[in-house]
Coordinates of C-alpha atoms and ligand atoms in Angstrom, one line a residue:
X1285 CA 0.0 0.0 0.0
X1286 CA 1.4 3.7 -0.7
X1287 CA 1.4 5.9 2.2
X1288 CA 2.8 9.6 1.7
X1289 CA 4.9 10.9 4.2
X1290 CA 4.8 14.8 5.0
X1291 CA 8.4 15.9 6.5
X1292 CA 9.2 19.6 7.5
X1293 CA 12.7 20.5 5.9
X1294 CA 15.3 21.7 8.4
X1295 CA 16.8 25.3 8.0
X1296 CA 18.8 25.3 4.4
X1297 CA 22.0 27.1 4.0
X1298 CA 21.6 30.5 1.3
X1299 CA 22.9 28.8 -1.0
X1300 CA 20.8 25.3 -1.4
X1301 CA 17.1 27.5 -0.8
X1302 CA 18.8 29.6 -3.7
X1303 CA 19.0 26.3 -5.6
X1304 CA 15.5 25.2 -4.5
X1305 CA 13.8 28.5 -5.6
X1306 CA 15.6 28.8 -9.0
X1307 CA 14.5 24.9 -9.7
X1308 CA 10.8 26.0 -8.2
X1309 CA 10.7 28.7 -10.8
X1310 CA 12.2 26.9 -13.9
X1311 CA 9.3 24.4 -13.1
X1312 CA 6.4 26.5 -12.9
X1313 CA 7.8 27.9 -15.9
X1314 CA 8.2 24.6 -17.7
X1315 CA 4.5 23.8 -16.5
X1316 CA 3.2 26.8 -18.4
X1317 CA 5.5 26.0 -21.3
X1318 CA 3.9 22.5 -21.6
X1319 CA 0.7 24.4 -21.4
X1320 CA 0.9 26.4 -24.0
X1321 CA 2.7 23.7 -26.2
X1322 CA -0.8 21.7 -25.6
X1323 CA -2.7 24.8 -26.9
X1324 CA -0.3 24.5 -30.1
X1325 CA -0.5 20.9 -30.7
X1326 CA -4.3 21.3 -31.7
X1327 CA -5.1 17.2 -30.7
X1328 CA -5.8 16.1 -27.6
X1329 CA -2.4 15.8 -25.2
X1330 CA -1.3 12.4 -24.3
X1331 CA 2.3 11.4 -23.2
X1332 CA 3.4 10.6 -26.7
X1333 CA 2.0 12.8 -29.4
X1334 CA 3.4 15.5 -26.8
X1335 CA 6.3 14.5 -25.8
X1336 CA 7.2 14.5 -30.0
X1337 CA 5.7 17.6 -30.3
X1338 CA 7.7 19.7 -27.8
X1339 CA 9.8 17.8 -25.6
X1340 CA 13.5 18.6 -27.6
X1341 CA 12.5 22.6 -27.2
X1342 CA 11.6 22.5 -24.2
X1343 CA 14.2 20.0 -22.6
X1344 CA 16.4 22.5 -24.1
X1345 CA 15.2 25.8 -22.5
X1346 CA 16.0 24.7 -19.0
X1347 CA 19.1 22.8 -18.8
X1348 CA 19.1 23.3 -15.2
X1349 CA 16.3 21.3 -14.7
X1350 CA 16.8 17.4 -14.8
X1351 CA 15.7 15.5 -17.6
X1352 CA 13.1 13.4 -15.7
X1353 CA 11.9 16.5 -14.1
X1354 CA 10.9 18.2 -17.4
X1355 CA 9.1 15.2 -18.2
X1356 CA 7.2 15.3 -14.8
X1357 CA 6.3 18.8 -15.6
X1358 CA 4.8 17.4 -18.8
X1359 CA 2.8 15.0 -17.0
X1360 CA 2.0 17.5 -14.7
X1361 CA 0.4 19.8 -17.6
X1362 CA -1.4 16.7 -19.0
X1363 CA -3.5 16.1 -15.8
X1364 CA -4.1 20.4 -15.1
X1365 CA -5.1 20.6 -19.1
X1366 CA -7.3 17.3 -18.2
X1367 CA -8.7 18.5 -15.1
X1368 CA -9.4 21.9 -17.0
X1369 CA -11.1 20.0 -20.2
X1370 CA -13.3 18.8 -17.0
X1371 CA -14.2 22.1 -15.1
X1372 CA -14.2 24.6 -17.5
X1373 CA -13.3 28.5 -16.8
X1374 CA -9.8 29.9 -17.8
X1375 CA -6.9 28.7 -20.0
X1376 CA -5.1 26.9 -16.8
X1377 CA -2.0 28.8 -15.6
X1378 CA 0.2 26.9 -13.3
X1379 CA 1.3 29.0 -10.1
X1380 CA 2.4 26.2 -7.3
X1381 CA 6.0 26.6 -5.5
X1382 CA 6.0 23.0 -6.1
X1383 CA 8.6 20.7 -7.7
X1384 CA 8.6 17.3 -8.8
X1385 CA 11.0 14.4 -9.1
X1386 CA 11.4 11.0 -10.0
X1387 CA 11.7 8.3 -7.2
X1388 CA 14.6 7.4 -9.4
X1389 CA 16.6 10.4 -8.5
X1390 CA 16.4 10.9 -5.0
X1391 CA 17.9 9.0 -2.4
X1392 CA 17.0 9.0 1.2
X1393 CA 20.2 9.2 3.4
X1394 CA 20.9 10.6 6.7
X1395 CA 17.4 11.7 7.3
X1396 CA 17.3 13.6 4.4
X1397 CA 17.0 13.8 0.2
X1398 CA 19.6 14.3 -2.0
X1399 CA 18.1 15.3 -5.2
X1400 CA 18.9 16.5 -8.4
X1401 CA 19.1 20.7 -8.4
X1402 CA 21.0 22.8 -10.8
X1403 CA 22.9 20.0 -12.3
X1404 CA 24.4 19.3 -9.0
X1405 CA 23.4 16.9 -6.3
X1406 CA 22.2 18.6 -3.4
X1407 CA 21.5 17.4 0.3
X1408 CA 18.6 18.2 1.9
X1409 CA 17.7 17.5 5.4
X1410 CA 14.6 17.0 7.5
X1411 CA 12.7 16.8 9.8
X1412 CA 11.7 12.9 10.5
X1413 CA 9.2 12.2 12.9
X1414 CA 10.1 9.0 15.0
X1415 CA 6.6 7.1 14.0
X1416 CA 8.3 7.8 10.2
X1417 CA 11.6 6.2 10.8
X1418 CA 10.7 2.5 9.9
X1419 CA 8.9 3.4 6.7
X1420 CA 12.3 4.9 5.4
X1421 CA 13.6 1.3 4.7
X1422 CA 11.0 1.0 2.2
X1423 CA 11.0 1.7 -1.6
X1424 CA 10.3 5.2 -2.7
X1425 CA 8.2 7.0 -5.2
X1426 CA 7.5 10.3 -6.6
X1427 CA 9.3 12.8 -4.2
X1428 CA 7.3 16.8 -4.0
X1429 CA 8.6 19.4 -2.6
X1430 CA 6.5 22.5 -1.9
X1431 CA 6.9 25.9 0.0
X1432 CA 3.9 26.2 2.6
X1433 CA 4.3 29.6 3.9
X1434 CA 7.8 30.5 4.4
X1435 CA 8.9 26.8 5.5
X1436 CA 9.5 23.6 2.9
X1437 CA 8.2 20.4 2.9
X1438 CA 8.8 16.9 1.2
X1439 CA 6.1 14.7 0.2
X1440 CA 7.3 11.2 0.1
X1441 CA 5.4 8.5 -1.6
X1442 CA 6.3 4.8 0.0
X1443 CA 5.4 1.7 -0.9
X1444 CA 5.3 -0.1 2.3
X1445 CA 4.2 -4.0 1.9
X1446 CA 0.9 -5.2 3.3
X1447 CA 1.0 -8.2 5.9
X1448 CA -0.7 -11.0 4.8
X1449 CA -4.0 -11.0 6.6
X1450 CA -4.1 -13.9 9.4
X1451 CA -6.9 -16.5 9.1
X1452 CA -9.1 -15.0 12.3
X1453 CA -10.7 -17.6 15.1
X1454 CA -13.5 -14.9 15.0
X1455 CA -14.3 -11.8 14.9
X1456 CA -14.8 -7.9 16.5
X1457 CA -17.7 -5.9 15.7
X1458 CA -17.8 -2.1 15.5
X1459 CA -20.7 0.2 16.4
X1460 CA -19.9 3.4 15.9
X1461 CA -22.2 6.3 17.3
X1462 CA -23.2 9.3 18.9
X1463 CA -23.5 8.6 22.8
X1464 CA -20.9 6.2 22.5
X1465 CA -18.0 7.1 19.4
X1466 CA -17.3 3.4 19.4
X1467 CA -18.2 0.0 21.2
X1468 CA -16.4 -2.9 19.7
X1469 CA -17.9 -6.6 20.8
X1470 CA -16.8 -10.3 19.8
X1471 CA -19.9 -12.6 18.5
X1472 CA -20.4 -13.3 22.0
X1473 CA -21.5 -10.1 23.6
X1474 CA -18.3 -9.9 25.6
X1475 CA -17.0 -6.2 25.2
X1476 CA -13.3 -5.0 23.7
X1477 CA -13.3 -1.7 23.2
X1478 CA -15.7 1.3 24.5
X1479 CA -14.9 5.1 23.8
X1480 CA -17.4 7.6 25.2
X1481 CA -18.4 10.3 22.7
X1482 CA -20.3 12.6 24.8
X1483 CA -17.0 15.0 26.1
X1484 CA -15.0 14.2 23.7
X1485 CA -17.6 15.5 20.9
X1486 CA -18.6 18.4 23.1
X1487 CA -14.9 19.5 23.2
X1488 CA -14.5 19.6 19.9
X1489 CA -17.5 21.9 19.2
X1490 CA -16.0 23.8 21.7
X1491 CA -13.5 23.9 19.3
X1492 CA -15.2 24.7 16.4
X1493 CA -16.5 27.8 18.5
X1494 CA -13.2 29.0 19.5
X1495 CA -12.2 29.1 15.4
X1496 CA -15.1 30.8 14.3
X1497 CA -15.5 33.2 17.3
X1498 CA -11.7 34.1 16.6
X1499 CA -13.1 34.4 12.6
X1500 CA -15.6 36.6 13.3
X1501 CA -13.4 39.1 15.4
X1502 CA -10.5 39.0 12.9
X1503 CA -13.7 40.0 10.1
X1504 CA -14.6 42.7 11.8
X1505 CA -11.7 44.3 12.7
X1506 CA -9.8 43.5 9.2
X1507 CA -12.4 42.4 7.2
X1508 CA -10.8 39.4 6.2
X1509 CA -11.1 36.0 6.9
X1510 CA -8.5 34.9 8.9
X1511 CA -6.5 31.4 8.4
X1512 CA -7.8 29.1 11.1
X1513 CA -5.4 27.0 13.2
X1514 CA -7.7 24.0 12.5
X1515 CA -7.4 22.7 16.5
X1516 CA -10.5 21.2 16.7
X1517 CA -9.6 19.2 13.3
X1518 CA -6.2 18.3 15.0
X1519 CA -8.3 17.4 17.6
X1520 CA -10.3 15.0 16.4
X1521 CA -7.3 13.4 13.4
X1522 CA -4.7 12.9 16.6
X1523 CA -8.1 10.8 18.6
X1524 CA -8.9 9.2 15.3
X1525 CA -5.6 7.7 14.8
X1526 CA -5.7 6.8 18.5
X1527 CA -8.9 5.0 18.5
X1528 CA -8.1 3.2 15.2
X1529 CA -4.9 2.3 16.5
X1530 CA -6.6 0.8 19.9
X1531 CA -9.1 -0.9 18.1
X1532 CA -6.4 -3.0 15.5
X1533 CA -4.0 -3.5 18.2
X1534 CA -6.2 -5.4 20.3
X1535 CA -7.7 -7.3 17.5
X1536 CA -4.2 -8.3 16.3
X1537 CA -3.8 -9.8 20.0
X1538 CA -6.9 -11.0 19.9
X1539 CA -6.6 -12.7 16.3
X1540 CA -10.0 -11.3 15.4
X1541 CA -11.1 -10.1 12.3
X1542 CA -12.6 -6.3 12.6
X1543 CA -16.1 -6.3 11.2
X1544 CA -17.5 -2.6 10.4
X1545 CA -20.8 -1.6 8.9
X1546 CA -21.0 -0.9 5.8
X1547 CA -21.9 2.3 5.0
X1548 CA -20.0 3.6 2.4
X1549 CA -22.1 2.9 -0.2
X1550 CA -25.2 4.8 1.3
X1551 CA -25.3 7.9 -1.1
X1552 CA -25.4 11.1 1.4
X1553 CA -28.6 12.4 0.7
X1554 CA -30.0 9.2 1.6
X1555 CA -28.9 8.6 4.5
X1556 CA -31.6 9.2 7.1
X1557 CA -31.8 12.4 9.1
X1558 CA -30.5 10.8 12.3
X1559 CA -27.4 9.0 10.6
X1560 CA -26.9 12.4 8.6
X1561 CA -26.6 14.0 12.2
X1562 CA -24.5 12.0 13.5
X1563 CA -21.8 11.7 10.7
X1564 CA -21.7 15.8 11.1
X1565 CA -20.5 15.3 14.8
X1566 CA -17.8 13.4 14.0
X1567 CA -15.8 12.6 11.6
X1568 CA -16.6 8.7 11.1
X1569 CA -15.5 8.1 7.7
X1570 CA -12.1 9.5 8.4
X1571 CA -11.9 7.0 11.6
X1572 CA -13.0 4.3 9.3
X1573 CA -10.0 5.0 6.7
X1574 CA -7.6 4.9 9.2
X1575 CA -8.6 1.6 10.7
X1576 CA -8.9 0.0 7.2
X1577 CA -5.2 1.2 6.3
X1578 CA -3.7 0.3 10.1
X1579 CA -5.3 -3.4 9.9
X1580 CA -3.8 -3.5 6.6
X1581 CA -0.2 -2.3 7.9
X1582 CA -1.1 -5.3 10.7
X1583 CA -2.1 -8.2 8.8
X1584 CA -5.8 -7.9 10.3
X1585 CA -8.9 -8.9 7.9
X1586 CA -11.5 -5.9 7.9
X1587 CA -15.1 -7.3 7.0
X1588 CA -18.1 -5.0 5.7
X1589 CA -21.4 -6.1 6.8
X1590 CA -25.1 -4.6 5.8
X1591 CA -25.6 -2.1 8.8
X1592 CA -29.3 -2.9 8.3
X1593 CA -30.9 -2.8 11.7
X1594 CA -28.4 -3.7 14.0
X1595 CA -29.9 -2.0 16.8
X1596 CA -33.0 -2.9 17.0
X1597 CA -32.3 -6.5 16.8
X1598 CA -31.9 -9.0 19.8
X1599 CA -28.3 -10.0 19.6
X1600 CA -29.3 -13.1 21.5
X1601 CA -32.3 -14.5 19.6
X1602 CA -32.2 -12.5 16.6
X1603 CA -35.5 -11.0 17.2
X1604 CA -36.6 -7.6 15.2
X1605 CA -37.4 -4.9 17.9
X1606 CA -39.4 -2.5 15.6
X1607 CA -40.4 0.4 18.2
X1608 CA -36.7 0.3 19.5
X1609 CA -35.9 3.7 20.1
X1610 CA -33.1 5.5 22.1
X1611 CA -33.2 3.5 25.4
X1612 CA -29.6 3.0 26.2
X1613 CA -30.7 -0.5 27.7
X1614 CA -31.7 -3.4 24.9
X1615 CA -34.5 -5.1 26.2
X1616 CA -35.6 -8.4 24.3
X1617 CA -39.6 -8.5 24.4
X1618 CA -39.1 -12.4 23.1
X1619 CA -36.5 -13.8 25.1
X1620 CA -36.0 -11.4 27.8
X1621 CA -32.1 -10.7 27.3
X1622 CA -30.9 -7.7 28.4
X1623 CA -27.6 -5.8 27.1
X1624 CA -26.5 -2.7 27.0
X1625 CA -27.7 -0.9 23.4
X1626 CA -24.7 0.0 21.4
X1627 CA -23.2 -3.3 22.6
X1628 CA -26.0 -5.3 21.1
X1629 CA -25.6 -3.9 18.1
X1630 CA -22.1 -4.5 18.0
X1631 CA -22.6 -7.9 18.9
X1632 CA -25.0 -7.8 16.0
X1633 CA -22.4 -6.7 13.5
X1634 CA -19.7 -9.5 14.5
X1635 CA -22.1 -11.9 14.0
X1636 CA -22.9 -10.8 10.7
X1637 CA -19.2 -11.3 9.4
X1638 CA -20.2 -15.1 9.4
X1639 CA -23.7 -15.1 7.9
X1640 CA -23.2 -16.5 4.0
X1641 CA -23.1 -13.2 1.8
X1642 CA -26.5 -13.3 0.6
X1643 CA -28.1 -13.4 4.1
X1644 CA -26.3 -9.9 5.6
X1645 CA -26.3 -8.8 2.0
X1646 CA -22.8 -8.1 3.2
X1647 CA -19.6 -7.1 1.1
X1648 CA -16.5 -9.0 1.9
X1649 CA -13.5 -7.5 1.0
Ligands
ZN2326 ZN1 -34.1 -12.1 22.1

């Protein structure tokens, strides 16, 4: 699986951020010369009938750019021309302080790049956070580097191979909600994992507040919108990846299978009002990603199952509650079991992941 790595660049001598901001500007300049040359060619652009039309002209323009980085600023004006074919609006322009290179040509060494600049081979070194250390080892890709403000950053694509999923003895199922964020069960009602949403979703609207009270003050005393510092978004990504990380951990130790519900494939506006609610409080779909791509970096199956009723049915006996509403007790009319709501359902959900397909209409992937 590719994972991209975002790494702050230390402090560069003069001379290398000279380097960097001459290459920057030969390739935005490049870009818009492969833009134009795709307004000449009069066919639609691909890499070939292009790179033919233009490539010996504009290879020779900017010798100080490598050769595989000319050809990524073709590539680069085939997908903005493609996007633009798509959207509409202006002639695209290309204005990023962005530059592109091959995996090919950079090396990782000493917690830093050495790439390709100005004909010369330049060191530059980073920042490496400690969790990014053991994905070094892996093979690269495509290597950006991009001025955000006044500081520079590397964008490091890695291939990093996936762990061959383990055969689980059974399985974890995951309810994810409103009063509770998360309450994972095994088939048998036993509970392994509970995370309480209430304060936690109540301090990130706090949050929210904070950034938009700060907005509105910053409007009216400069009339712009100021940049927000995005805390209650930090907020909520640093608990995500906590959670997610919890949650395939213990299923790894466990030897479990994770079984979510499946509700990715619900279009947005049909989701019902309630649902619709409760995926603004939080943000579910990103906690979702990241325990797909962490079970993945583990070796732990992840199983979709139909989310179809699992709260209103008796985990025990399987029977249909209809007039189940928000009572945080489950209450069997038919057999008289008694289980605490979201843990039903979650109950309900690992028991799904061994119904045959057509029965929990589930997708196995
Ligand atoms: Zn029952």
């Amino acid at each position: 699986m590719k994972l991209t790595l975002k790494m702050k660049m230390r402090p560069l001598t003069r001379n290398k951020e000279w380097m960097l901001e001459q290459s920057i500007g030969a390739f935005r300049a490049c870009v818009n010369d492969w833009l134009s040359a795709i307004a000449q060619l009069g066919e639609k652009p691909n890499r070939g009938n292009l790179h033919r039309f233009a490539y010996r002209r504009i290879r020779d323009k900017y010798p100080q750019l490598h050769s595989n980085v000319v050809q990524d600023a073709m590539n680069l004006a085939i997908e903005i021309h493609r996007s633009w074919l798509k959207n509409g609006g202006n002639f695209p322009e290309f204005h990023s302080d962005v530059i592109y290179f091959k995996g090919i040509d950079v090396k990782i060494e000493n917690n830093g790049l050495v790439v390709p600049l100005m004909g010369k081979r330049v060191y530059l070194p980073l920042y490496v956070p400690k969790k990014f250390k053991k994905y070094l080892q892996y093979k690269h890709g495509r290597v950006i580097i991009k001025r955000i403000g006044k500081d520079w950053y590397a964008f490091l694509s890695i291939n990093v191979p996936e762990k061959e999923p383990v055969k689980p003895i059974g399985a974890i199922g995951v309810d994810l909600g409103y009063y509770n964020l998360l309450v994972a069960s095994d088939e048998k009602g036993r509970e392994v994992m509970r995370v309480q949403g209430d304060a936690l979703i109540k301090h990130k609207e706090h949050l929210e507040k904070l950034t938009a009270r700060r907005q509105q003050r910053l409007m009216k005393k400069f009339g712009i919108y100021a940049k927000t510092n995005h805390k209650d978004k930090k907020f909520v990504n640093d608990l995500n990846h906590k959670i997610a990380k919890e949650l395939v951990l213990k299923a790894k130790q466990l030897n479990r299978a994770i079984v979510l519900e499946k509700l990715k494939g619900l279009k947005r506006q049909k989701r019902p009002k309630q649902l619709r609610k409760i995926l603004h409080r939080w943000s579910y779909a990103d906690l979702i990603t990241k325990i797909i791509y962490k079970a993945k970096l583990h070796g732990v199956p992840v199983i979709f199952v139909s989310p179809r009723g699992t709260s209103k049915m008796c985990s025990n006996c399987g029977y249909y509650v209809k007039g189940f509403k928000n009572e945080r007790v489950f209450k069997c009319p038919k057999c008289g079991f008694q289980l605490d709501r979201d843990l039903n359902a979650a109950r309900n959900i690992a028991k799904r992941a061994f119904l045959p397909l057509e029965a929990s209409s589930s997708q196995r992937r």
